[in-house]
Coordinates of C-alpha atoms in Angstrom, one line a residue:
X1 CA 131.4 68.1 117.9
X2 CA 127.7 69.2 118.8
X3 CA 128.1 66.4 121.8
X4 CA 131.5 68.4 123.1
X5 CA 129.9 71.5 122.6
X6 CA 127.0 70.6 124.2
X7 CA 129.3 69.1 127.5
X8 CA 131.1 72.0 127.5
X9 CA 128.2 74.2 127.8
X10 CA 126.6 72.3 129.9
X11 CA 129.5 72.5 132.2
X12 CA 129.9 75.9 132.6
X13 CA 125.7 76.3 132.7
X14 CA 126.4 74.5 136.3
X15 CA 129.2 76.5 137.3
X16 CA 127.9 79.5 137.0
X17 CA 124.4 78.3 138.3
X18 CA 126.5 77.3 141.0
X19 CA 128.2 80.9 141.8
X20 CA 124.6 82.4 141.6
X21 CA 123.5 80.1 144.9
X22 CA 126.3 81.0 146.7
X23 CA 126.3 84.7 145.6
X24 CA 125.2 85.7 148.6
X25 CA 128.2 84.4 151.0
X26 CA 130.8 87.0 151.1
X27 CA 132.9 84.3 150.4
X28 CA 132.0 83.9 147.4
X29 CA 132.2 87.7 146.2
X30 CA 133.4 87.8 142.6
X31 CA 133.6 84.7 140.3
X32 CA 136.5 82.3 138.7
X33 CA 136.3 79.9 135.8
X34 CA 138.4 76.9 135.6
X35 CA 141.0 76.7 133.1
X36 CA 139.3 74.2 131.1
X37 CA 136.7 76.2 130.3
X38 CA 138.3 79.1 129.0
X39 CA 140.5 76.9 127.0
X40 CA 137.5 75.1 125.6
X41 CA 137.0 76.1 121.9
X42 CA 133.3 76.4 122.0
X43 CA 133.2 78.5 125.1
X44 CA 135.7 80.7 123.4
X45 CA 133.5 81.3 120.6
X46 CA 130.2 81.9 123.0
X47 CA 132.7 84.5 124.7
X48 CA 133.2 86.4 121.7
X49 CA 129.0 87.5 121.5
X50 CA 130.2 89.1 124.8
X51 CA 133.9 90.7 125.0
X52 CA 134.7 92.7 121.6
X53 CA 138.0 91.5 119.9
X54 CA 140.0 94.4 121.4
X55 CA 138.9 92.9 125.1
X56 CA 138.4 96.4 126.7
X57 CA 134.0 96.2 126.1
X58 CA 132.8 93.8 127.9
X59 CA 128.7 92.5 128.1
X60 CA 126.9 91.0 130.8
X61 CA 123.0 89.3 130.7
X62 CA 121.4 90.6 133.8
X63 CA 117.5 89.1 134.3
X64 CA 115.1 89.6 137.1
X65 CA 111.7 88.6 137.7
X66 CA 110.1 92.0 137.4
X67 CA 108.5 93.8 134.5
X68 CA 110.6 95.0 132.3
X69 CA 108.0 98.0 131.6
X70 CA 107.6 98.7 135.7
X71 CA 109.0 101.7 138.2
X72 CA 110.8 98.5 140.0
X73 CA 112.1 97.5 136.9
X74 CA 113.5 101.5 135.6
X75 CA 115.1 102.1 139.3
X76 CA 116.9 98.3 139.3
X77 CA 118.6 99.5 136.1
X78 CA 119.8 102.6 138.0
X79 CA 121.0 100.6 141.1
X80 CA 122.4 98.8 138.3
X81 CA 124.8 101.4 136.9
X82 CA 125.3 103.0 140.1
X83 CA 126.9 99.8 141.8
X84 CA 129.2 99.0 138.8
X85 CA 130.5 102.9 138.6
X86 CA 131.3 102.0 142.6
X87 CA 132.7 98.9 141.8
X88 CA 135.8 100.2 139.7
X89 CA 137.2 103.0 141.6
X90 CA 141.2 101.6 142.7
X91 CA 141.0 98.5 140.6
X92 CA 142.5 97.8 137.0
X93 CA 139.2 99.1 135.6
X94 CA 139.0 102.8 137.3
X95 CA 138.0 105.0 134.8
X96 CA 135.9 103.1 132.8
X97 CA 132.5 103.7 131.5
X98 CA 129.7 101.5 133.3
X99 CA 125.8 101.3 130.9
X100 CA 123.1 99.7 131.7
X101 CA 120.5 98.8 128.2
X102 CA 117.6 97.4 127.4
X103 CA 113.8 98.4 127.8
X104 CA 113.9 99.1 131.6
X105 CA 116.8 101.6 131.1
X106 CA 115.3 103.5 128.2
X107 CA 112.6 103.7 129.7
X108 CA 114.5 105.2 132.8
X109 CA 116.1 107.4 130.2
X110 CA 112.6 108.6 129.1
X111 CA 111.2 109.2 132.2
X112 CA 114.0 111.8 133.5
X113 CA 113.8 113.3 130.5
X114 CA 110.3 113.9 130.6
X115 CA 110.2 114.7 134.0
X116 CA 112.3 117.5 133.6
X117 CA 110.5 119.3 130.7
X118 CA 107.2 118.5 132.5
X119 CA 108.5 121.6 134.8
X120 CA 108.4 123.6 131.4
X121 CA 105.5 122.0 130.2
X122 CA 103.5 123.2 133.0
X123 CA 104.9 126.6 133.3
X124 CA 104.6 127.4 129.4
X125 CA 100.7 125.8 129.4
X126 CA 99.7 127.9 132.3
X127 CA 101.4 130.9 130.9
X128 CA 99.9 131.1 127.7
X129 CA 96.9 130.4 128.8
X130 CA 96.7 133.0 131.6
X131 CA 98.0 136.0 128.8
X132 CA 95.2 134.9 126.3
X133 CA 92.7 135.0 129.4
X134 CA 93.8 138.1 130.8
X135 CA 93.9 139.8 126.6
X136 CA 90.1 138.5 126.3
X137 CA 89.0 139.7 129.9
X138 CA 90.8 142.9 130.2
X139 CA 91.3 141.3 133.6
X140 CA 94.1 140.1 136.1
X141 CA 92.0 138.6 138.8
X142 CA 89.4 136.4 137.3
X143 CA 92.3 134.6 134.9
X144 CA 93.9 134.1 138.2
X145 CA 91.4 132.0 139.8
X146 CA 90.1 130.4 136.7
X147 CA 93.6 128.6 136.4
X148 CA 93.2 127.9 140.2
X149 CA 90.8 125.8 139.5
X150 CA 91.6 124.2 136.8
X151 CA 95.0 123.0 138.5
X152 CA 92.6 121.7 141.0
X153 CA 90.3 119.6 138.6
X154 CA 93.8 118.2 136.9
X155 CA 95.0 116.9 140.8
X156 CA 91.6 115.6 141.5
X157 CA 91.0 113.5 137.9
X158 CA 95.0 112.5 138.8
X159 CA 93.9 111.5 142.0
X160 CA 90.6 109.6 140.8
X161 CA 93.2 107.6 138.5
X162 CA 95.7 106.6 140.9
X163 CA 92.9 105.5 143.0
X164 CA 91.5 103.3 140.8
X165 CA 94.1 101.7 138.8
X166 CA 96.7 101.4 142.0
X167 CA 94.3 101.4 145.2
X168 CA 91.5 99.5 143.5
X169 CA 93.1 97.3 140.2
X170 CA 97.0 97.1 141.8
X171 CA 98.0 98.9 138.1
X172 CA 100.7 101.7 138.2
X173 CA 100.1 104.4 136.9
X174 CA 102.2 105.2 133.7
X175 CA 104.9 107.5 134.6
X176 CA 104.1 109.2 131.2
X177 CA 100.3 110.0 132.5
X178 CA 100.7 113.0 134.8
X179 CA 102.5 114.9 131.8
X180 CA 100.1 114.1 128.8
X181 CA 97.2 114.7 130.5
X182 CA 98.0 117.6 132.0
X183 CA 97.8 119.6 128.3
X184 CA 94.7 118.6 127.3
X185 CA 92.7 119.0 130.9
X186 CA 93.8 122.0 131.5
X187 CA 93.3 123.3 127.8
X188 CA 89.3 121.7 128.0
X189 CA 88.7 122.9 131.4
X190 CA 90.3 126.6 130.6
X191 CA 87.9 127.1 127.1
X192 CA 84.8 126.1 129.3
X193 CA 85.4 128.1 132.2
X194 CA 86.3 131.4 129.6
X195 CA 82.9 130.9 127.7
X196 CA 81.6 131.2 130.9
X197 CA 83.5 133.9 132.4
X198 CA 83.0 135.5 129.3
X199 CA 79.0 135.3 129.2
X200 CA 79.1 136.7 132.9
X201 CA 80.9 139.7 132.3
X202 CA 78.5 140.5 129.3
X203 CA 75.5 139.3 132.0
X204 CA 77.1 141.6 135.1
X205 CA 75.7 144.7 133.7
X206 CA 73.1 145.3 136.4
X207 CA 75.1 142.7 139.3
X208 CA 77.0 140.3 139.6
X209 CA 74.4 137.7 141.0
X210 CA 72.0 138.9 138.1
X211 CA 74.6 138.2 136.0
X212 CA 75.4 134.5 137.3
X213 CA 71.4 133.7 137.3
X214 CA 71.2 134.5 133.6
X215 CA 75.1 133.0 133.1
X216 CA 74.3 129.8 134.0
X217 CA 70.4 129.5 132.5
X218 CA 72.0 130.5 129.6
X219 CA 75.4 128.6 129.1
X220 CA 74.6 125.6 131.3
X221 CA 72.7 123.6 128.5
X222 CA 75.4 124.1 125.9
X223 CA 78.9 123.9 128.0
X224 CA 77.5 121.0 130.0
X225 CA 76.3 118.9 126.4
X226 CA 79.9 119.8 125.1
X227 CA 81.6 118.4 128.0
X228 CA 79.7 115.4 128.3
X229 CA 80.4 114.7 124.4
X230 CA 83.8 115.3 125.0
X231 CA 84.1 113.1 127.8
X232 CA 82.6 110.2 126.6
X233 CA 84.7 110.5 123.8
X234 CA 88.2 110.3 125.5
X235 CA 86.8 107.3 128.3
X236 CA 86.2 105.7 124.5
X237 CA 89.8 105.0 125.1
X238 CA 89.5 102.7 128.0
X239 CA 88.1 100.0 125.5
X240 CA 91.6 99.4 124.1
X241 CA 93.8 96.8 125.4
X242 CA 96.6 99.4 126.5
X243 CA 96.8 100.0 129.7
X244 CA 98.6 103.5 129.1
X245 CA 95.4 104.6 126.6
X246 CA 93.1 103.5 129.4
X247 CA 94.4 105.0 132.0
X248 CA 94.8 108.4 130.0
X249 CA 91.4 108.3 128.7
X250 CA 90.1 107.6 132.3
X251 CA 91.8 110.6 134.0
X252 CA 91.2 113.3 131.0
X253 CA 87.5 112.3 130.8
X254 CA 87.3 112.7 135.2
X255 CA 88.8 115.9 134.6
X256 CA 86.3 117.3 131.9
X257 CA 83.5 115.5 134.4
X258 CA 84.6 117.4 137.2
X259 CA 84.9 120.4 135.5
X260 CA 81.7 120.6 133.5
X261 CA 79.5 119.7 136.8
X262 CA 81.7 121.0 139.5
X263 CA 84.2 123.2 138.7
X264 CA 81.8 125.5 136.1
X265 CA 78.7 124.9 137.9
X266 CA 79.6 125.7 141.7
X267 CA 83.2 126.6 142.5
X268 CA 83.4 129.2 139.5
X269 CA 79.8 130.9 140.2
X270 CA 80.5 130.6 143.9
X271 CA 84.0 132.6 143.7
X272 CA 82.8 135.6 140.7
X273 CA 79.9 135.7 143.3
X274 CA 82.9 136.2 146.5
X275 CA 85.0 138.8 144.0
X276 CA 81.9 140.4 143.0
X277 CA 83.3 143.5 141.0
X278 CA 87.0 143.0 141.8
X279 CA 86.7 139.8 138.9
X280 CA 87.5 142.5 136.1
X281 CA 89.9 144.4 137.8
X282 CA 91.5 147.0 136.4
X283 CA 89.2 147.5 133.7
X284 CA 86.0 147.0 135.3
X285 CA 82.9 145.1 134.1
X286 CA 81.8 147.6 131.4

C-alpha cells in the first residue's frame, strides 16, 4: 500500500512539475489531471487537506523564493488576490471570495493598517504637543517653530537610517519604523527644545541675544549630558540580533544626536535670535 501510494504520488509530483515548466506557453493556460489520478484512492485523500467536504472552499500552496517577511513578498500576496478576484468574473466561480494567508499577507494586512492610523498618529502627537507648548509659553509662534524643527530632526534620523541599512547594508527598512519612531523622537526632541525655550524666555529679560548667551552657558551642560545618556541608551538596541530593534534604536538615537547638538544648539538659538521679540507673541516676554 505505501509502494502504490508512493507511485501515485510520485506521479502526479511529475505532472504537475510538468504544468509549472510549461506555465508560461499560453497554451498551457489552466491545468488538467488525468482520470487516473483523481480516481486514485491516495490522491483522493491528499485532496481532502485541500477542498472542504462541501467542495465550494478550495486551498492552494503558492511558494516563491522571496522573504516571506519582505515589501516584495507583502505586495506578491496582493498581486496574488487581485489576479484571482479577476480571474472569476463570467466563469462558474463569479461571485466568489478570493484570500490570500500566511505571513506575507498579514503582514500586508498590518502594514495598511498601520499606515493609515500613522496619519492620526502624527496629527494627534503634534497636536498635543503644540497645546501643552503654547499653555507653558503663553505663546503661538515659538511652539510653531519648535515643532518645525523637530519634524526636521525625525526626517533627517529617517533619512540617516535608510541610508545606512538600504544604501550602505542592502537591509529594508521595516515598514513598521517610520511610525514607532516617530513618537518617541519627536516627544525627546520637543521636552529638550521646551527646557530650553523655557530658560530663554526667563533669560530675555534685558534681550534676546543676552538671553541666548546666558540660555545656552546655562542649559547646554545639562540638556546635552541628558541626550547623550539617552542616546546611548536606545543605540543599546542595535546589539540585539533583530534587525527591526536595530534599526529602531539606530534612527531614535540619530534623532536625539541631532537634536541635542544641532537642532538645540544652532537652529533653535539661531531662529529665537531671527523672531527676536515676536517668539512670545501675544503675551510678550514678561
Amino acid at each position: 500500500q505505501l509502494q502504490q501510494s508512493m507511485s501515485a504520488m510520485t506521479e502526479a509530483a511529475a505532472y504537475l512539475q510538468t504544468v509549472g515548466r510549461d506555465a508560461s506557453s499560453p497554451a498551457a493556460s489552466g491545468f488538467y489531471l488525468p482520470t487516473t489520478i483523481l480516481n486514485n484512492p491516495t490522491f483522493e485523500t491528499a485532496a481532502t487537506m485541500f477542498i472542504t467536504p462541501d467542495g465550494h472552499t478550495a486551498m492552494y500552496l503558492v511558494q516563491s523564493s522571496l522573504n516571506p517577511y519582505s515589501l516584495q513578498a507583502m505586495s506578491l500576496s496582493q498581486q496574488m488576490q487581485q489576479v484571482g478576484r479577476d480571474a472569476t468574473p463570467n466563469t462558474a466561480l463569479a461571485g466568489s471570495t478570493v484570500s490570500v494567508g500566511g505571513f506575507p499577507a498579514i503582514n500586508s494586512d498590518l502594514r495598511t493598517a498601520f499606515n493609515r492610523d500613522f496619519t492620526e498618529i502624527i496629527i494627534a502627537t503634534l497636536l498635543i504637543i503644540a497645546i501643552v507648548m503654547c499653555l507653558l509659553l503663553r505663546s503661538v509662534v515659538a511652539p510653531l517653530y519648535l515643532l518645525g524643527t523637530v519634524i526636521l530632526t525625525y526626517l533627517a534620523a529617517i533619512g540617516l537610517g535608510v541610508l545606512v541599512f538600504q544604501q550602505l547594508l542592502g537591509q529594508e527598512i521595516s515598514w513598521a519604523i517610520p511610525a514607532m519612531t516617530f513618537t518617541l523622537v519627536v516627544a525627546v526632541g520637543a521636552d529638550y527644545n521646551m527646557l530650553f525655550i523655557s530658560r530663554l524666555r526667563e533669560e530675555s529679560v534685558r534681550g534676546t541675544r543676552i538671553g541666548l548667551i546666558r540660555t545656552v552657558h546655562h542649559t547646554g551642560s545639562v540638556i546635552t549630558s541628558a541626550g547623550l545618556v539617552f542616546a546611548a541608551a536606545v543605540m543599546g538596541m542595535m546589539a540585539g540580533s533583530l534587525l527591526q530593534m536595530a534599526q529602531m534604536g539606530f534612527i531614535i538615537g540619530c534623532g536625539i544626536l541631532l537634536d541635542t547638538f544641532v537642532v538645540r544648539t544652532l537652529m533653535v538659538p539661531a531662529i529665537a535670535q531671527a523672531f527676536g521679540d515676536a517668539s512670545w507673541w501675544p503675551s510678550g516676554r514678561k
